[in-house]
Amino acid sequence: QVQVVESGGDLVPAGGSLRLSCTASGSIFDINSMDWYRQVLGDQRELVAAIAGDGTTRYTDSVKGRFAISRDYSKNTVYLQMNSLKPEDTAVYYCQVEARRGNYWGQGTQVTVSS
């Protein structure tokens, strides 16, 4: 059984920072990419940032220069450092782990940015 657990969501003022964490545990092998998505109620889930097995990263345009994704391969953990937060960053943030045997999602963590 695989577990994916996110943490770090909070209520912050505009311009503030947060660091999200996501750890995968259990019978999970050969992790390739670890990704952060976000979703606003009523909208589609969108990819925010991803980090591949070789360390290659990619970001959606709206967060470039403000967010940074990183990964601890020994702990199956991915982080999302979010700086200069804006109200439009408010969403539930989800972690997706792409592994050889399938893709796994966490339960999400709420990020709220007040104006």
CSV table of N, CA and C in Angstrom, one decimal:
chain,number,residue,atom,x,y,z
A,1,GLN,N,0.8,-1.2,0.0
A,1,GLN,CA,0.0,0.0,0.0
A,1,GLN,C,0.9,1.2,0.0
A,2,VAL,N,0.4,2.2,-0.8
A,2,VAL,CA,1.2,3.5,-0.9
A,2,VAL,C,0.5,4.6,-0.2
A,3,GLN,N,1.2,5.4,0.5
A,3,GLN,CA,0.7,6.6,1.1
A,3,GLN,C,1.4,7.8,0.6
A,4,VAL,N,0.7,8.9,0.3
A,4,VAL,CA,1.3,10.2,-0.1
A,4,VAL,C,0.6,11.2,0.8
A,5,VAL,N,1.5,11.9,1.5
A,5,VAL,CA,1.0,12.8,2.5
A,5,VAL,C,1.6,14.2,2.3
A,6,GLU,N,0.8,15.2,2.1
A,6,GLU,CA,1.2,16.6,2.0
A,6,GLU,C,1.1,17.3,3.3
A,7,SER,N,1.9,18.4,3.5
A,7,SER,CA,1.7,19.2,4.7
A,7,SER,C,2.3,20.6,4.3
A,8,GLY,N,2.0,21.5,5.2
A,8,GLY,CA,2.6,22.9,5.1
A,8,GLY,C,1.6,24.0,4.6
A,9,GLY,N,0.4,23.6,4.3
A,9,GLY,CA,-0.6,24.6,3.9
A,9,GLY,C,-1.0,25.5,5.0
A,10,ASP,N,-1.3,26.7,4.7
A,10,ASP,CA,-1.7,27.7,5.8
A,10,ASP,C,-2.3,28.9,5.2
A,11,LEU,N,-2.7,29.8,6.1
A,11,LEU,CA,-3.2,31.1,5.7
A,11,LEU,C,-2.1,32.1,5.8
A,12,VAL,N,-1.7,32.8,4.8
A,12,VAL,CA,-0.7,33.8,4.8
A,12,VAL,C,-1.1,35.1,4.1
A,13,PRO,N,-0.5,36.2,4.4
A,13,PRO,CA,-0.8,37.4,3.7
A,13,PRO,C,-0.1,37.5,2.4
A,14,ALA,N,-0.7,38.3,1.5
A,14,ALA,CA,0.0,38.5,0.2
A,14,ALA,C,1.4,38.9,0.4
A,15,GLY,N,2.3,38.4,-0.4
A,15,GLY,CA,3.8,38.7,-0.3
A,15,GLY,C,4.5,37.7,0.6
A,16,GLY,N,3.8,36.9,1.3
A,16,GLY,CA,4.4,35.9,2.3
A,16,GLY,C,4.9,34.7,1.6
A,17,SER,N,5.4,33.8,2.4
A,17,SER,CA,6.0,32.5,1.9
A,17,SER,C,5.5,31.3,2.6
A,18,LEU,N,5.5,30.2,2.0
A,18,LEU,CA,5.2,28.9,2.6
A,18,LEU,C,6.1,27.9,1.9
A,19,ARG,N,6.3,26.8,2.7
A,19,ARG,CA,7.0,25.6,2.2
A,19,ARG,C,6.1,24.4,2.3
A,20,LEU,N,5.7,23.8,1.2
A,20,LEU,CA,4.9,22.6,1.3
A,20,LEU,C,5.9,21.4,1.2
A,21,SER,N,5.4,20.3,1.9
A,21,SER,CA,6.2,19.0,1.8
A,21,SER,C,5.2,17.9,1.4
A,22,CYS,N,5.8,16.9,0.8
A,22,CYS,CA,5.1,15.7,0.4
A,22,CYS,C,6.0,14.5,0.5
A,23,THR,N,5.5,13.5,1.2
A,23,THR,CA,6.3,12.3,1.4
A,23,THR,C,5.5,11.1,0.9
A,24,ALA,N,6.2,10.3,0.1
A,24,ALA,CA,5.6,9.0,-0.3
A,24,ALA,C,6.2,7.9,0.5
A,25,SER,N,5.3,6.9,0.9
A,25,SER,CA,5.8,5.8,1.7
A,25,SER,C,5.0,4.6,1.3
A,26,GLY,N,5.5,3.4,1.8
A,26,GLY,CA,4.9,2.2,1.5
A,26,GLY,C,5.5,1.4,0.4
A,27,SER,N,4.8,0.6,-0.3
A,27,SER,CA,5.3,-0.2,-1.4
A,27,SER,C,5.4,0.6,-2.7
A,28,ILE,N,6.2,1.5,-2.7
A,28,ILE,CA,6.4,2.4,-3.9
A,28,ILE,C,7.8,2.3,-4.4
A,29,PHE,N,8.0,1.9,-5.6
A,29,PHE,CA,9.3,1.7,-6.2
A,29,PHE,C,9.5,2.5,-7.5
A,30,ASP,N,10.7,2.8,-7.8
A,30,ASP,CA,11.0,3.4,-9.0
A,30,ASP,C,10.2,4.6,-9.3
A,31,ILE,N,10.3,5.6,-8.4
A,31,ILE,CA,9.6,6.9,-8.5
A,31,ILE,C,10.3,7.6,-9.7
A,32,ASN,N,9.6,8.1,-10.6
A,32,ASN,CA,10.1,9.0,-11.6
A,32,ASN,C,9.9,10.4,-11.2
A,33,SER,N,8.7,10.9,-11.6
A,33,SER,CA,8.5,12.4,-11.3
A,33,SER,C,7.7,12.6,-10.0
A,34,MET,N,7.9,13.7,-9.4
A,34,MET,CA,7.1,14.1,-8.2
A,34,MET,C,6.6,15.5,-8.6
A,35,ASP,N,5.3,15.7,-8.5
A,35,ASP,CA,4.7,16.9,-9.0
A,35,ASP,C,3.8,17.5,-8.0
A,36,TRP,N,3.6,18.8,-8.1
A,36,TRP,CA,2.7,19.6,-7.4
A,36,TRP,C,1.6,20.2,-8.3
A,37,TYR,N,0.4,19.9,-8.0
A,37,TYR,CA,-0.8,20.5,-8.7
A,37,TYR,C,-1.6,21.3,-7.7
A,38,ARG,N,-2.5,22.1,-8.2
A,38,ARG,CA,-3.4,22.9,-7.4
A,38,ARG,C,-4.7,23.0,-8.1
A,39,GLN,N,-5.7,23.1,-7.2
A,39,GLN,CA,-7.1,23.2,-7.7
A,39,GLN,C,-7.9,24.1,-6.9
A,40,VAL,N,-8.7,25.0,-7.6
A,40,VAL,CA,-9.6,25.9,-7.0
A,40,VAL,C,-11.0,25.2,-7.2
A,41,LEU,N,-11.9,25.3,-6.2
A,41,LEU,CA,-13.2,24.7,-6.3
A,41,LEU,C,-13.9,25.1,-7.6
A,42,GLY,N,-14.3,24.1,-8.4
A,42,GLY,CA,-15.0,24.4,-9.6
A,42,GLY,C,-14.1,24.5,-10.9
A,43,ASP,N,-12.8,24.5,-10.6
A,43,ASP,CA,-11.8,24.6,-11.7
A,43,ASP,C,-11.1,23.2,-11.9
A,44,GLN,N,-10.4,23.1,-13.0
A,44,GLN,CA,-9.6,21.9,-13.3
A,44,GLN,C,-8.3,22.0,-12.4
A,45,ARG,N,-7.8,20.8,-12.1
A,45,ARG,CA,-6.6,20.7,-11.4
A,45,ARG,C,-5.4,21.1,-12.4
A,46,GLU,N,-4.5,22.0,-12.0
A,46,GLU,CA,-3.5,22.4,-12.9
A,46,GLU,C,-2.1,22.0,-12.3
A,47,LEU,N,-1.2,21.7,-13.2
A,47,LEU,CA,0.2,21.4,-12.8
A,47,LEU,C,0.9,22.7,-12.4
A,48,VAL,N,1.5,22.7,-11.2
A,48,VAL,CA,2.2,23.9,-10.8
A,48,VAL,C,3.7,23.7,-11.0
A,49,ALA,N,4.2,22.6,-10.6
A,49,ALA,CA,5.7,22.3,-10.7
A,49,ALA,C,5.9,20.8,-10.7
A,50,ALA,N,7.0,20.4,-11.4
A,50,ALA,CA,7.3,19.0,-11.4
A,50,ALA,C,8.8,18.8,-11.4
A,51,ILE,N,9.3,17.8,-10.8
A,51,ILE,CA,10.7,17.4,-10.8
A,51,ILE,C,10.9,16.0,-11.1
A,52,ALA,N,11.6,15.8,-12.2
A,52,ALA,CA,11.8,14.4,-12.7
A,52,ALA,C,12.9,13.7,-11.9
A,53,GLY,N,13.1,12.4,-12.3
A,53,GLY,CA,14.1,11.6,-11.6
A,53,GLY,C,15.5,12.1,-11.8
A,54,ASP,N,15.7,12.7,-12.9
A,54,ASP,CA,17.1,13.3,-13.1
A,54,ASP,C,17.3,14.7,-12.6
A,55,GLY,N,16.2,15.2,-11.9
A,55,GLY,CA,16.3,16.5,-11.3
A,55,GLY,C,15.8,17.7,-12.2
A,56,THR,N,15.4,17.3,-13.4
A,56,THR,CA,14.9,18.3,-14.3
A,56,THR,C,13.6,18.9,-13.7
A,57,THR,N,13.4,20.2,-13.7
A,57,THR,CA,12.2,20.8,-13.2
A,57,THR,C,11.5,21.6,-14.3
A,58,ARG,N,10.2,21.7,-14.0
A,58,ARG,CA,9.4,22.6,-14.9
A,58,ARG,C,8.3,23.2,-14.0
A,59,TYR,N,7.8,24.4,-14.5
A,59,TYR,CA,6.9,25.2,-13.8
A,59,TYR,C,5.8,25.8,-14.7
A,60,THR,N,4.7,26.0,-14.2
A,60,THR,CA,3.7,26.7,-14.9
A,60,THR,C,4.1,28.2,-14.9
A,61,ASP,N,3.8,28.9,-16.0
A,61,ASP,CA,4.3,30.3,-16.2
A,61,ASP,C,4.0,31.2,-15.0
A,62,SER,N,2.8,31.1,-14.4
A,62,SER,CA,2.4,32.0,-13.3
A,62,SER,C,3.2,31.9,-12.1
A,63,VAL,N,4.0,30.9,-11.9
A,63,VAL,CA,4.8,30.8,-10.7
A,63,VAL,C,6.3,30.8,-10.9
A,64,LYS,N,6.7,30.9,-12.1
A,64,LYS,CA,8.1,31.0,-12.4
A,64,LYS,C,8.8,32.2,-11.7
A,65,GLY,N,9.9,32.0,-11.1
A,65,GLY,CA,10.6,33.1,-10.4
A,65,GLY,C,10.1,33.3,-9.0
A,66,ARG,N,9.0,32.6,-8.6
A,66,ARG,CA,8.4,32.7,-7.2
A,66,ARG,C,8.5,31.4,-6.5
A,67,PHE,N,8.2,30.3,-7.2
A,67,PHE,CA,8.2,29.0,-6.6
A,67,PHE,C,9.4,28.2,-7.0
A,68,ALA,N,9.8,27.3,-6.1
A,68,ALA,CA,10.9,26.4,-6.3
A,68,ALA,C,10.6,25.0,-5.8
A,69,ILE,N,10.8,24.1,-6.7
A,69,ILE,CA,10.5,22.7,-6.3
A,69,ILE,C,11.9,22.0,-6.1
A,70,SER,N,11.9,21.2,-5.1
A,70,SER,CA,13.1,20.4,-4.8
A,70,SER,C,12.8,19.0,-4.3
A,71,ARG,N,13.7,18.2,-4.1
A,71,ARG,CA,13.4,16.8,-3.8
A,71,ARG,C,14.6,16.2,-3.0
A,72,ASP,N,14.1,15.4,-2.0
A,72,ASP,CA,15.1,14.5,-1.3
A,72,ASP,C,14.8,13.1,-1.7
A,73,TYR,N,15.7,12.6,-2.5
A,73,TYR,CA,15.5,11.3,-3.1
A,73,TYR,C,15.6,10.2,-2.0
A,74,SER,N,16.4,10.4,-1.0
A,74,SER,CA,16.6,9.4,0.0
A,74,SER,C,15.3,9.2,0.9
A,75,LYS,N,14.5,10.3,0.9
A,75,LYS,CA,13.3,10.3,1.8
A,75,LYS,C,12.0,10.2,1.0
A,76,ASN,N,12.1,10.1,-0.3
A,76,ASN,CA,10.9,10.1,-1.2
A,76,ASN,C,10.0,11.3,-0.9
A,77,THR,N,10.7,12.5,-0.7
A,77,THR,CA,10.0,13.7,-0.4
A,77,THR,C,10.3,14.8,-1.4
A,78,VAL,N,9.2,15.5,-1.7
A,78,VAL,CA,9.3,16.7,-2.5
A,78,VAL,C,8.8,17.9,-1.8
A,79,TYR,N,9.5,19.0,-2.1
A,79,TYR,CA,9.1,20.3,-1.4
A,79,TYR,C,8.7,21.3,-2.5
A,80,LEU,N,7.9,22.3,-2.1
A,80,LEU,CA,7.6,23.4,-2.9
A,80,LEU,C,7.7,24.6,-2.1
A,81,GLN,N,8.8,25.4,-2.3
A,81,GLN,CA,9.0,26.7,-1.7
A,81,GLN,C,8.2,27.7,-2.5
A,82,MET,N,7.3,28.4,-1.8
A,82,MET,CA,6.5,29.4,-2.5
A,82,MET,C,6.7,30.8,-1.8
A,83,ASN,N,7.3,31.7,-2.6
A,83,ASN,CA,7.6,33.0,-2.2
A,83,ASN,C,6.7,34.0,-2.9
A,84,SER,N,6.6,35.2,-2.4
A,84,SER,CA,5.9,36.3,-3.0
A,84,SER,C,4.5,35.8,-3.4
A,85,LEU,N,3.8,35.2,-2.4
A,85,LEU,CA,2.5,34.6,-2.7
A,85,LEU,C,1.5,35.7,-3.0
A,86,LYS,N,0.6,35.3,-3.9
A,86,LYS,CA,-0.5,36.2,-4.4
A,86,LYS,C,-1.9,35.6,-4.0
A,87,PRO,N,-2.9,36.4,-3.9
A,87,PRO,CA,-4.2,35.8,-3.6
A,87,PRO,C,-4.6,34.8,-4.7
A,88,GLU,N,-4.2,35.0,-5.9
A,88,GLU,CA,-4.6,34.0,-6.9
A,88,GLU,C,-3.8,32.6,-6.8
A,89,ASP,N,-2.9,32.5,-5.9
A,89,ASP,CA,-2.3,31.3,-5.5
A,89,ASP,C,-3.1,30.4,-4.6
A,90,THR,N,-4.2,31.0,-4.1
A,90,THR,CA,-5.1,30.3,-3.2
A,90,THR,C,-5.7,29.1,-3.9
A,91,ALA,N,-5.5,27.9,-3.2
A,91,ALA,CA,-6.0,26.7,-3.8
A,91,ALA,C,-5.7,25.5,-2.9
A,92,VAL,N,-6.2,24.4,-3.2
A,92,VAL,CA,-5.8,23.2,-2.5
A,92,VAL,C,-4.6,22.6,-3.4
A,93,TYR,N,-3.5,22.4,-2.7
A,93,TYR,CA,-2.3,21.9,-3.4
A,93,TYR,C,-2.2,20.4,-3.2
A,94,TYR,N,-2.0,19.7,-4.3
A,94,TYR,CA,-1.9,18.2,-4.3
A,94,TYR,C,-0.6,17.8,-4.8
A,95,CYS,N,-0.1,16.7,-4.2
A,95,CYS,CA,1.1,16.1,-4.7
A,95,CYS,C,0.8,14.8,-5.5
A,96,GLN,N,1.5,14.6,-6.6
A,96,GLN,CA,1.3,13.4,-7.4
A,96,GLN,C,2.7,12.8,-7.5
A,97,VAL,N,2.7,11.5,-7.2
A,97,VAL,CA,3.9,10.7,-7.4
A,97,VAL,C,3.8,9.8,-8.6
A,98,GLU,N,4.6,9.9,-9.5
A,98,GLU,CA,4.6,9.1,-10.7
A,98,GLU,C,5.7,8.0,-10.6
A,99,ALA,N,5.2,6.7,-10.4
A,99,ALA,CA,6.1,5.6,-10.2
A,99,ALA,C,5.9,4.6,-11.3
A,100,ARG,N,6.8,3.6,-11.3
A,100,ARG,CA,6.7,2.6,-12.4
A,100,ARG,C,5.3,1.8,-12.3
A,101,ARG,N,4.8,1.6,-11.1
A,101,ARG,CA,3.6,0.8,-11.0
A,101,ARG,C,2.3,1.7,-11.1
A,102,GLY,N,2.5,3.0,-11.2
A,102,GLY,CA,1.3,3.8,-11.3
A,102,GLY,C,1.5,5.2,-10.7
A,103,ASN,N,0.5,6.0,-10.7
A,103,ASN,CA,0.5,7.4,-10.2
A,103,ASN,C,-0.3,7.4,-8.9
A,104,TYR,N,0.2,8.1,-7.9
A,104,TYR,CA,-0.4,8.2,-6.6
A,104,TYR,C,-0.6,9.7,-6.2
A,105,TRP,N,-1.8,9.9,-5.6
A,105,TRP,CA,-2.1,11.3,-5.2
A,105,TRP,C,-2.2,11.4,-3.6
A,106,GLY,N,-1.9,12.5,-3.1
A,106,GLY,CA,-2.1,12.8,-1.7
A,106,GLY,C,-3.5,13.4,-1.5
A,107,GLN,N,-3.8,13.8,-0.3
A,107,GLN,CA,-5.2,14.3,0.0
A,107,GLN,C,-5.3,15.8,-0.2
A,108,GLY,N,-4.2,16.4,-0.3
A,108,GLY,CA,-4.2,17.9,-0.5
A,108,GLY,C,-4.0,18.7,0.7
A,109,THR,N,-3.4,19.9,0.6
A,109,THR,CA,-3.2,20.8,1.7
A,109,THR,C,-3.7,22.2,1.2
A,110,GLN,N,-4.4,22.9,2.0
A,110,GLN,CA,-5.0,24.2,1.7
A,110,GLN,C,-4.0,25.3,1.8
A,111,VAL,N,-3.9,26.1,0.8
A,111,VAL,CA,-3.1,27.3,0.8
A,111,VAL,C,-4.0,28.5,0.6
A,112,THR,N,-4.1,29.4,1.5
A,112,THR,CA,-4.9,30.6,1.4
A,112,THR,C,-4.1,31.8,1.5
A,113,VAL,N,-4.1,32.7,0.5
A,113,VAL,CA,-3.4,33.9,0.5
A,113,VAL,C,-4.4,35.1,0.6
A,114,SER,N,-4.2,35.9,1.7
A,114,SER,CA,-5.2,37.0,1.9
A,114,SER,C,-4.6,38.2,1.3
A,115,SER,N,-5.5,39.1,0.8
A,115,SER,CA,-5.1,40.3,0.1
A,115,SER,C,-5.0,41.5,1.1
